[in-house]
PDB file of C-alpha atoms in Angstrom:
ATOM      1  CA  MET A   5    -165.053  96.602 -54.129  1.00 95.00           C
ATOM      2  CA  LYS A   6    -164.293  99.066 -56.549  1.00 98.00           C
ATOM      3  CA  VAL A   7    -164.697 102.985 -54.587  1.00 98.00           C
ATOM      4  CA  PHE A   8    -163.471 106.834 -54.759  1.00 98.00           C
ATOM      5  CA  VAL A   9    -161.885 108.965 -53.012  1.00 98.00           C
ATOM      6  CA  ILE A  10    -161.778 112.956 -53.869  1.00 98.00           C
ATOM      7  CA  ASP A  11    -159.252 115.086 -52.358  1.00 98.00           C
ATOM      8  CA  VAL A  12    -161.201 117.895 -52.257  1.00 97.00           C
ATOM      9  CA  ALA A  13    -158.408 120.223 -50.770  1.00 94.00           C
ATOM     10  CA  LYS A  14    -156.687 119.090 -54.402  1.00 96.00           C
ATOM     11  CA  CYS A  15    -159.311 120.861 -56.858  1.00 96.00           C
ATOM     12  CA  ASN A  16    -159.447 123.744 -58.692  1.00 94.00           C
ATOM     13  CA  GLY A  17    -163.553 124.272 -58.854  1.00 95.00           C
ATOM     14  CA  CYS A  18    -162.144 122.875 -63.158  1.00 97.00           C
ATOM     15  CA  TYR A  19    -164.803 121.370 -63.029  1.00 97.00           C
ATOM     16  CA  GLY A  20    -163.453 118.970 -65.348  1.00 97.00           C
ATOM     17  CA  CYS A  21    -165.553 116.168 -63.457  1.00 98.00           C
ATOM     18  CA  GLN A  22    -168.398 117.854 -63.959  1.00 97.00           C
ATOM     19  CA  VAL A  23    -168.448 118.440 -67.800  1.00 97.00           C
ATOM     20  CA  SER A  24    -166.513 115.267 -68.820  1.00 98.00           C
ATOM     21  CA  CYS A  25    -169.054 113.577 -67.523  1.00 98.00           C
ATOM     22  CA  LYS A  26    -171.459 115.575 -69.685  1.00 98.00           C
ATOM     23  CA  ASP A  27    -169.361 114.835 -72.786  1.00 97.00           C
ATOM     24  CA  GLU A  28    -169.361 110.830 -72.055  1.00 98.00           C
ATOM     25  CA  HIS A  29    -172.968 110.546 -71.803  1.00 98.00           C
ATOM     26  CA  CYS A  30    -175.233 112.625 -73.791  1.00 97.00           C
ATOM     27  CA  ASP A  31    -175.853 111.955 -76.672  1.00 96.00           C
ATOM     28  CA  ASN A  32    -174.675 108.888 -75.622  1.00 97.00           C
ATOM     29  CA  GLU A  33    -176.327 105.229 -74.426  1.00 97.00           C
ATOM     30  CA  TRP A  34    -174.530 102.563 -72.480  1.00 98.00           C
ATOM     31  CA  LEU A  35    -176.506  99.974 -72.404  1.00 97.00           C
ATOM     32  CA  PRO A  36    -177.933  98.494 -69.762  1.00 97.00           C
ATOM     33  CA  TYR A  37    -175.896 100.570 -67.370  1.00 98.00           C
ATOM     34  CA  ALA A  38    -177.213 104.295 -68.902  1.00 98.00           C
ATOM     35  CA  LYS A  39    -179.241 105.726 -71.393  1.00 98.00           C
ATOM     36  CA  THR A  40    -178.551 109.286 -72.883  1.00 98.00           C
ATOM     37  CA  GLN A  41    -178.298 111.915 -70.206  1.00 98.00           C
ATOM     38  CA  PRO A  42    -179.683 114.809 -70.873  1.00 96.00           C
ATOM     39  CA  GLU A  43    -178.108 118.288 -72.286  1.00 94.00           C
ATOM     40  CA  THR A  44    -179.732 120.592 -69.011  1.00 94.00           C
ATOM     41  CA  GLY A  45    -180.774 119.885 -65.509  1.00 95.00           C
ATOM     42  CA  HIS A  46    -178.804 116.737 -64.429  1.00 97.00           C
ATOM     43  CA  PHE A  47    -175.176 116.465 -63.436  1.00 97.00           C
ATOM     44  CA  TRP A  48    -174.294 112.781 -62.418  1.00 98.00           C
ATOM     45  CA  MET A  49    -171.073 113.965 -60.880  1.00 98.00           C
ATOM     46  CA  LYS A  50    -171.083 117.801 -59.436  1.00 97.00           C
ATOM     47  CA  MET A  51    -169.455 119.883 -58.729  1.00 97.00           C
ATOM     48  CA  ASN A  52    -170.825 121.761 -55.006  1.00 96.00           C
ATOM     49  CA  GLU A  53    -169.642 125.477 -54.924  1.00 95.00           C
ATOM     50  CA  LYS A  54    -169.218 127.751 -51.829  1.00 92.00           C
ATOM     51  CA  VAL A  55    -168.435 130.920 -50.197  1.00 93.00           C
ATOM     52  CA  LEU A  56    -167.093 130.526 -47.478  1.00 92.00           C
ATOM     53  CA  GLY A  57    -167.148 133.358 -45.048  1.00 92.00           C
ATOM     54  CA  SER A  58    -167.197 137.408 -46.183  1.00 91.00           C
ATOM     55  CA  VAL A  59    -165.152 140.310 -48.466  1.00 91.00           C
ATOM     56  CA  PRO A  60    -162.181 140.307 -46.755  1.00 92.00           C
ATOM     57  CA  LYS A  61    -162.405 136.494 -46.038  1.00 94.00           C
ATOM     58  CA  VAL A  62    -163.591 134.557 -48.043  1.00 93.00           C
ATOM     59  CA  LYS A  63    -162.636 130.936 -49.246  1.00 91.00           C
ATOM     60  CA  MET A  64    -163.841 129.201 -52.080  1.00 91.00           C
ATOM     61  CA  SER A  65    -164.972 124.938 -51.672  1.00 92.00           C
ATOM     62  CA  TYR A  66    -165.389 122.939 -54.575  1.00 96.00           C
ATOM     63  CA  VAL A  67    -167.306 119.696 -53.434  1.00 97.00           C
ATOM     64  CA  ALA A  68    -166.808 117.479 -56.240  1.00 98.00           C
ATOM     65  CA  THR A  69    -170.191 114.854 -55.746  1.00 98.00           C
ATOM     66  CA  PRO A  70    -171.235 111.697 -57.488  1.00 98.00           C
ATOM     67  CA  CYS A  71    -173.403 108.674 -56.921  1.00 98.00           C
ATOM     68  CA  MET A  72    -172.255 107.286 -53.513  1.00 98.00           C
ATOM     69  CA  HIS A  73    -173.282 104.017 -54.470  1.00 98.00           C
ATOM     70  CA  CYS A  74    -173.758 103.219 -50.629  1.00 98.00           C
ATOM     71  CA  GLU A  75    -173.428  99.557 -49.621  1.00 97.00           C
ATOM     72  CA  ASN A  76    -176.967  99.963 -47.116  1.00 97.00           C
ATOM     73  CA  ALA A  77    -178.254 102.134 -50.570  1.00 97.00           C
ATOM     74  CA  PRO A  78    -182.403 103.482 -49.905  1.00 97.00           C
ATOM     75  CA  CYS A  79    -182.753 103.449 -53.783  1.00 97.00           C
ATOM     76  CA  LYS A  80    -182.796 100.501 -53.589  1.00 96.00           C
ATOM     77  CA  GLU A  81    -185.216  99.767 -51.486  1.00 95.00           C
ATOM     78  CA  ALA A  82    -187.572 102.033 -53.018  1.00 97.00           C
ATOM     79  CA  THR A  83    -187.910 100.278 -55.784  1.00 95.00           C
ATOM     80  CA  LYS A  84    -190.568  97.919 -56.966  1.00 89.00           C
ATOM     81  CA  ASN A  85    -189.458  95.176 -59.502  1.00 94.00           C
ATOM     82  CA  GLY A  86    -185.561  95.321 -58.660  1.00 93.00           C
ATOM     83  CA  SER A  87    -184.265  97.694 -60.659  1.00 96.00           C
ATOM     84  CA  VAL A  88    -181.039  99.216 -58.771  1.00 98.00           C
ATOM     85  CA  TYR A  89    -179.492  96.843 -58.024  1.00 98.00           C
ATOM     86  CA  THR A  90    -175.210  96.617 -56.554  1.00 98.00           C
ATOM     87  CA  ARG A  91    -172.801  94.425 -59.652  1.00 98.00           C
ATOM     88  CA  GLU A  92    -170.108  92.421 -57.356  1.00 97.00           C
ATOM     89  CA  ASP A  93    -167.402  95.351 -57.909  1.00 97.00           C
ATOM     90  CA  GLY A  94    -169.712  97.673 -55.334  1.00 97.00           C
ATOM     91  CA  LEU A  95    -171.179  99.450 -58.167  1.00 98.00           C
ATOM     92  CA  VAL A  96    -174.740 100.866 -57.712  1.00 98.00           C
ATOM     93  CA  ILE A  97    -176.991 100.504 -61.177  1.00 98.00           C
ATOM     94  CA  ILE A  98    -180.685 102.195 -61.885  1.00 98.00           C
ATOM     95  CA  ASP A  99    -181.778  99.184 -64.868  1.00 98.00           C
ATOM     96  CA  PRO A 100    -182.802 102.059 -68.150  1.00 97.00           C
ATOM     97  CA  GLU A 101    -185.038  99.615 -69.274  1.00 96.00           C
ATOM     98  CA  LYS A 102    -186.924  98.189 -65.841  1.00 97.00           C
ATOM     99  CA  ALA A 103    -186.848 101.259 -64.032  1.00 97.00           C
ATOM    100  CA  LYS A 104    -188.887 103.697 -66.493  1.00 97.00           C
ATOM    101  CA  GLY A 105    -191.938 105.149 -64.937  1.00 97.00           C
ATOM    102  CA  GLN A 106    -190.487 104.967 -60.944  1.00 97.00           C
ATOM    103  CA  LYS A 107    -190.103 108.580 -60.083  1.00 97.00           C
ATOM    104  CA  GLN A 108    -190.189 107.271 -56.631  1.00 97.00           C
ATOM    105  CA  LEU A 109    -186.325 106.550 -57.012  1.00 98.00           C
ATOM    106  CA  VAL A 110    -185.009 110.907 -57.704  1.00 98.00           C
ATOM    107  CA  ASP A 111    -186.735 111.664 -53.600  1.00 97.00           C
ATOM    108  CA  ALA A 112    -185.485 108.331 -52.243  1.00 97.00           C
ATOM    109  CA  CYS A 113    -181.825 109.983 -52.892  1.00 98.00           C
ATOM    110  CA  PRO A 114    -181.043 111.615 -49.465  1.00 98.00           C
ATOM    111  CA  TYR A 115    -178.010 112.984 -51.453  1.00 98.00           C
ATOM    112  CA  GLY A 116    -180.238 114.423 -54.518  1.00 97.00           C
ATOM    113  CA  ALA A 117    -178.115 112.593 -56.303  1.00 98.00           C
ATOM    114  CA  ILE A 118    -181.278 110.492 -58.856  1.00 98.00           C
ATOM    115  CA  TYR A 119    -182.417 112.670 -61.172  1.00 98.00           C
ATOM    116  CA  TRP A 120    -185.545 112.750 -63.946  1.00 98.00           C
ATOM    117  CA  ASN A 121    -185.198 112.262 -67.594  1.00 98.00           C
ATOM    118  CA  GLU A 122    -188.989 113.104 -68.484  1.00 97.00           C
ATOM    119  CA  LYS A 123    -188.198 112.615 -72.511  1.00 97.00           C
ATOM    120  CA  LEU A 124    -187.508 109.020 -71.168  1.00 97.00           C
ATOM    121  CA  GLN A 125    -189.837 109.674 -67.876  1.00 98.00           C
ATOM    122  CA  LEU A 126    -186.954 107.660 -66.259  1.00 98.00           C
ATOM    123  CA  PRO A 127    -185.032 107.892 -62.450  1.00 98.00           C
ATOM    124  CA  GLN A 128    -181.147 107.442 -63.421  1.00 98.00           C
ATOM    125  CA  LYS A 129    -177.700 108.856 -62.187  1.00 98.00           C
ATOM    126  CA  CYS A 130    -174.006 108.436 -61.940  1.00 98.00           C
ATOM    127  CA  THR A 131    -173.467 104.860 -63.000  1.00 98.00           C
ATOM    128  CA  GLY A 132    -169.095 105.049 -61.343  1.00 98.00           C
ATOM    129  CA  CYS A 133    -168.860 104.862 -65.662  1.00 98.00           C
ATOM    130  CA  ALA A 134    -169.844 101.519 -65.469  1.00 98.00           C
ATOM    131  CA  HIS A 135    -170.066 100.568 -69.485  1.00 98.00           C
ATOM    132  CA  LEU A 136    -165.514 101.585 -69.253  1.00 98.00           C
ATOM    133  CA  VAL A 137    -164.361  99.832 -65.508  1.00 98.00           C
ATOM    134  CA  ASP A 138    -165.242  96.956 -67.511  1.00 98.00           C
ATOM    135  CA  GLU A 139    -162.844  97.347 -69.745  1.00 97.00           C
ATOM    136  CA  GLY A 140    -160.230  98.031 -67.415  1.00 97.00           C
ATOM    137  CA  LYS A 141    -160.448 101.504 -67.814  1.00 98.00           C
ATOM    138  CA  LEU A 142    -160.459 104.787 -65.830  1.00 98.00           C
ATOM    139  CA  PRO A 143    -165.351 106.722 -64.770  1.00 98.00           C
ATOM    140  CA  ARG A 144    -164.574 109.979 -67.183  1.00 98.00           C
ATOM    141  CA  CYS A 145    -164.627 112.376 -64.772  1.00 98.00           C
ATOM    142  CA  VAL A 146    -162.027 110.485 -62.936  1.00 98.00           C
ATOM    143  CA  ASP A 147    -159.539 110.535 -65.861  1.00 97.00           C
ATOM    144  CA  ALA A 148    -159.969 114.317 -66.846  1.00 97.00           C
ATOM    145  CA  CYS A 149    -159.287 115.591 -63.339  1.00 98.00           C
ATOM    146  CA  PRO A 150    -156.498 117.187 -63.436  1.00 97.00           C
ATOM    147  CA  THR A 151    -154.583 117.414 -60.292  1.00 97.00           C
ATOM    148  CA  ASP A 152    -155.388 113.816 -59.219  1.00 97.00           C
ATOM    149  CA  ALA A 153    -158.740 115.139 -56.477  1.00 98.00           C
ATOM    150  CA  ILE A 154    -160.268 112.286 -57.518  1.00 98.00           C
ATOM    151  CA  ARG A 155    -159.236 108.744 -57.653  1.00 98.00           C
ATOM    152  CA  PHE A 156    -161.124 104.687 -58.285  1.00 98.00           C
ATOM    153  CA  GLY A 157    -160.057 101.575 -57.448  1.00 97.00           C
ATOM    154  CA  GLU A 158    -160.400  99.265 -54.947  1.00 97.00           C
ATOM    155  CA  GLU A 159    -160.780  98.941 -51.586  1.00 97.00           C
ATOM    156  CA  ALA A 160    -158.235  97.302 -50.607  1.00 96.00           C
ATOM    157  CA  GLU A 161    -155.468  99.147 -52.535  1.00 96.00           C
ATOM    158  CA  LEU A 162    -156.951 102.517 -51.433  1.00 97.00           C
ATOM    159  CA  LYS A 163    -157.243 101.367 -47.472  1.00 96.00           C
ATOM    160  CA  GLU A 164    -154.778 104.118 -46.684  1.00 96.00           C
ATOM    161  CA  LEU A 165    -156.292 106.971 -47.184  1.00 97.00           C
ATOM    162  CA  ILE A 166    -159.639 106.097 -46.932  1.00 97.00           C
ATOM    163  CA  GLY A 167    -158.340 105.561 -43.275  1.00 97.00           C
ATOM    164  CA  LYS A 168    -158.119 109.652 -42.881  1.00 96.00           C
ATOM    165  CA  ALA A 169    -161.359 109.917 -44.631  1.00 97.00           C
ATOM    166  CA  GLU A 170    -164.309 110.312 -43.437  1.00 97.00           C
ATOM    167  CA  VAL A 171    -167.584 110.555 -45.602  1.00 98.00           C
ATOM    168  CA  MET A 172    -171.609 111.919 -46.449  1.00 97.00           C
ATOM    169  CA  LYS A 173    -174.160 111.892 -44.026  1.00 96.00           C
ATOM    170  CA  PRO A 174    -172.573 109.155 -42.396  1.00 96.00           C
ATOM    171  CA  GLU A 175    -175.760 109.226 -39.742  1.00 96.00           C
ATOM    172  CA  LEU A 176    -177.453 107.838 -42.261  1.00 97.00           C
ATOM    173  CA  GLY A 177    -175.925 104.763 -41.382  1.00 97.00           C
ATOM    174  CA  LEU A 178    -175.602 104.094 -45.730  1.00 98.00           C
ATOM    175  CA  MET A 179    -172.221 102.669 -45.664  1.00 98.00           C
ATOM    176  CA  PRO A 180    -171.017 105.396 -49.081  1.00 98.00           C
ATOM    177  CA  LYS A 181    -168.933 104.489 -51.049  1.00 98.00           C
ATOM    178  CA  VAL A 182    -167.189 107.588 -51.875  1.00 98.00           C
ATOM    179  CA  TYR A 183    -164.479 108.828 -48.978  1.00 98.00           C
ATOM    180  CA  TYR A 184    -163.551 112.348 -48.483  1.00 98.00           C
ATOM    181  CA  LEU A 185    -160.260 114.252 -48.075  1.00 97.00           C
ATOM    182  CA  ASN A 186    -159.790 118.402 -45.969  1.00 95.00           C
ATOM    183  CA  LEU A 187    -163.964 118.008 -46.581  1.00 94.00           C
ATOM    184  CA  PRO A 188    -164.918 122.362 -45.865  1.00 91.00           C
ATOM    185  CA  LYS A 189    -164.970 122.734 -42.242  1.00 92.00           C
ATOM    186  CA  ASN A 190    -166.404 126.676 -41.230  1.00 94.00           C
ATOM    187  CA  PHE A 191    -163.647 128.274 -39.996  1.00 96.00           C
ATOM    188  CA  VAL A 192    -163.071 131.990 -37.698  1.00 97.00           C
ATOM    189  CA  ALA A 193    -160.908 135.138 -39.148  1.00 97.00           C
ATOM    190  CA  GLY A 194    -161.018 138.389 -38.748  1.00 97.00           C
ATOM    191  CA  ALA A 195    -158.111 140.708 -37.999  1.00 97.00           C
ATOM    192  CA  VAL A 196    -156.442 142.656 -35.271  1.00 98.00           C
ATOM    193  CA  PHE A 197    -155.665 146.539 -36.028  1.00 98.00           C
ATOM    194  CA  ASP A 198    -154.084 149.719 -32.995  1.00 97.00           C
ATOM    195  CA  PRO A 199    -156.320 152.028 -34.036  1.00 96.00           C
ATOM    196  CA  ILE A 200    -154.326 155.105 -32.598  1.00 93.00           C
ATOM    197  CA  ASP A 201    -151.507 154.672 -34.854  1.00 93.00           C
ATOM    198  CA  ASP A 202    -153.690 153.268 -37.538  1.00 94.00           C
ATOM    199  CA  GLU A 203    -152.512 150.569 -39.156  1.00 96.00           C
ATOM    200  CA  CYS A 204    -152.335 146.683 -38.078  1.00 97.00           C
ATOM    201  CA  LEU A 205    -150.779 144.519 -35.716  1.00 97.00           C
ATOM    202  CA  GLU A 206    -148.734 141.900 -36.280  1.00 97.00           C
ATOM    203  CA  GLY A 207    -148.124 139.526 -33.031  1.00 97.00           C
ATOM    204  CA  VAL A 208    -151.209 139.802 -31.717  1.00 98.00           C
ATOM    205  CA  LYS A 209    -151.514 136.768 -29.285  1.00 98.00           C
ATOM    206  CA  VAL A 210    -155.756 134.962 -30.506  1.00 98.00           C
ATOM    207  CA  THR A 211    -157.268 132.527 -28.161  1.00 97.00           C
ATOM    208  CA  LEU A 212    -160.600 131.224 -29.355  1.00 97.00           C
ATOM    209  CA  THR A 213    -162.190 129.131 -27.062  1.00 96.00           C
ATOM    210  CA  ALA A 214    -165.533 126.174 -27.389  1.00 94.00           C
ATOM    211  CA  VAL A 215    -167.559 127.616 -24.918  1.00 92.00           C
ATOM    212  CA  GLY A 216    -168.397 123.902 -23.013  1.00 85.00           C
ATOM    213  CA  GLN A 217    -165.317 122.369 -24.025  1.00 85.00           C
ATOM    214  CA  SER A 218    -163.590 124.095 -22.147  1.00 77.00           C
ATOM    215  CA  LYS A 219    -161.443 124.113 -25.276  1.00 89.00           C
ATOM    216  CA  ASN A 220    -158.620 126.135 -27.079  1.00 93.00           C
ATOM    217  CA  TYR A 221    -157.750 127.242 -30.346  1.00 97.00           C
ATOM    218  CA  ILE A 222    -154.519 130.028 -30.384  1.00 97.00           C
ATOM    219  CA  ALA A 223    -153.613 132.002 -32.892  1.00 98.00           C
ATOM    220  CA  THR A 224    -150.780 134.870 -33.983  1.00 98.00           C
ATOM    221  CA  THR A 225    -151.770 137.873 -36.160  1.00 98.00           C
ATOM    222  CA  ASP A 226    -149.410 137.997 -39.313  1.00 97.00           C
ATOM    223  CA  GLY A 227    -147.854 141.120 -40.687  1.00 96.00           C
ATOM    224  CA  PHE A 228    -150.811 142.598 -42.191  1.00 97.00           C
ATOM    225  CA  GLY A 229    -153.105 142.028 -39.010  1.00 97.00           C
ATOM    226  CA  ASP A 230    -154.705 138.298 -40.420  1.00 98.00           C
ATOM    227  CA  PHE A 231    -155.820 135.488 -37.793  1.00 98.00           C
ATOM    228  CA  TRP A 232    -157.509 132.358 -39.359  1.00 97.00           C
ATOM    229  CA  PHE A 233    -158.918 129.125 -36.969  1.00 97.00           C
ATOM    230  CA  LYS A 234    -159.620 126.873 -38.859  1.00 93.00           C
ATOM    231  CA  ARG A 235    -161.938 122.808 -39.928  1.00 91.00           C
ATOM    232  CA  LEU A 236    -163.754 123.932 -36.980  1.00 94.00           C
ATOM    233  CA  ASP A 237    -166.769 122.268 -36.009  1.00 90.00           C
ATOM    234  CA  ALA A 238    -170.064 123.970 -34.866  1.00 91.00           C
ATOM    235  CA  GLY A 239    -171.100 125.788 -32.097  1.00 93.00           C
ATOM    236  CA  THR A 240    -170.688 128.504 -29.353  1.00 95.00           C
ATOM    237  CA  TYR A 241    -166.593 130.140 -29.392  1.00 96.00           C
ATOM    238  CA  ALA A 242    -165.691 133.043 -27.516  1.00 96.00           C
ATOM    239  CA  LEU A 243    -162.653 135.284 -28.157  1.00 97.00           C
ATOM    240  CA  ARG A 244    -160.582 137.494 -26.346  1.00 97.00           C
ATOM    241  CA  LEU A 245    -157.085 138.921 -27.268  1.00 98.00           C
ATOM    242  CA  GLU A 246    -154.073 139.937 -26.444  1.00 97.00           C
ATOM    243  CA  LYS A 247    -150.363 141.989 -27.021  1.00 97.00           C
ATOM    244  CA  GLU A 248    -147.217 143.368 -24.809  1.00 95.00           C
ATOM    245  CA  GLY A 249    -148.675 146.828 -24.858  1.00 95.00           C
ATOM    246  CA  PHE A 250    -152.067 146.798 -25.077  1.00 97.00           C
ATOM    247  CA  TYR A 251    -155.341 146.523 -23.715  1.00 96.00           C
ATOM    248  CA  PRO A 252    -157.274 142.702 -24.136  1.00 97.00           C
ATOM    249  CA  PHE A 253    -160.200 142.688 -27.120  1.00 97.00           C
ATOM    250  CA  SER A 254    -162.704 139.770 -25.413  1.00 96.00           C
ATOM    251  CA  MET A 255    -165.849 138.838 -27.414  1.00 94.00           C
ATOM    252  CA  LYS A 256    -167.761 136.273 -26.043  1.00 88.00           C
ATOM    253  CA  SER A 257    -169.873 133.986 -27.035  1.00 88.00           C
ATOM    254  CA  PHE A 258    -170.565 134.098 -30.645  1.00 94.00           C
ATOM    255  CA  GLU A 259    -171.864 130.874 -32.476  1.00 94.00           C
ATOM    256  CA  VAL A 260    -170.742 130.013 -35.413  1.00 95.00           C
ATOM    257  CA  ALA A 261    -173.043 127.694 -38.215  1.00 93.00           C
ATOM    258  CA  GLU A 262    -170.705 128.918 -41.309  1.00 93.00           C
ATOM    259  CA  SER A 263    -168.020 129.877 -41.233  1.00 95.00           C
ATOM    260  CA  VAL A 264    -167.527 133.393 -39.489  1.00 95.00           C
ATOM    261  CA  ASN A 265    -165.376 136.482 -40.901  1.00 96.00           C
ATOM    262  CA  VAL A 266    -165.377 138.731 -36.860  1.00 95.00           C
ATOM    263  CA  GLY A 267    -164.617 141.689 -39.117  1.00 95.00           C
ATOM    264  CA  ASP A 268    -161.773 144.297 -37.595  1.00 96.00           C
ATOM    265  CA  ILE A 269    -160.956 144.473 -34.288  1.00 97.00           C
ATOM    266  CA  ALA A 270    -158.825 147.833 -32.318  1.00 97.00           C
ATOM    267  CA  LEU A 271    -156.913 146.994 -29.283  1.00 97.00           C
ATOM    268  CA  ASN A 272    -156.288 150.214 -27.408  1.00 95.00           C
ATOM    269  CA  LYS A 273    -152.666 150.674 -26.593  1.00 93.00           C
ATOM    270  CA  LYS A 274    -151.771 151.231 -23.354  1.00 91.00           C
ATOM    271  CA  LEU A 275    -150.785 155.221 -21.831  1.00 83.00           C
ATOM    272  CA  ASP A 276    -148.135 155.271 -19.575  1.00 69.00           C
TER     273      ASP A 276
END
């Protein structure tokens, strides 16, 4: 069974996977697996770019997103004539002859991986470059990736990586064959300073508490007064800052639905 393993931490956002997919499929027919991909509007391998946090505590995430080649593919359920099928190696294919006119397949995909070709009246998506796989070659996106962020191969051979990975929307139970390492999670970040001396405070103990879970995360501010808590689940959190010779500071009950920059926090010095 063929699978993809995508390590988001290795991706530098070069868009090589998206561009190479276009190069392979635009103006090229690879029957019986695919007809020509339109030059615009389709991204069979799509790079989803997102800004996390706010200035100056900002990170970028880049997540390469092809068809998930689900074992329980909902597009197969939506077809009228068996136009979507799974190959023996696990790649899910939309038959470009049988699927003509079946626009309902676009809405059947919960990942938004199926596109409508208005000119051809055809639903289309990533084929896993099945025409190349048949020749013992790698999909173009995998071959083009300069950082080895996208892996493709037999499930058994990639078992160790899969054991550390996760899938998108696991709650759907679709058993996708695209696995992800280091998918972006929320962070909480900020900075601490001394308002009297007007300088950054290093060595401040920062405790982040997951409210209702009695779970604490501890960090220490660096030379710039910065602190970061990474890979957090969404939820309600509380913050406490402590440093010898300073009054403690507390921030109670704030929501983390996305990454949060709590801003610059003044820690007041105790005056004897």
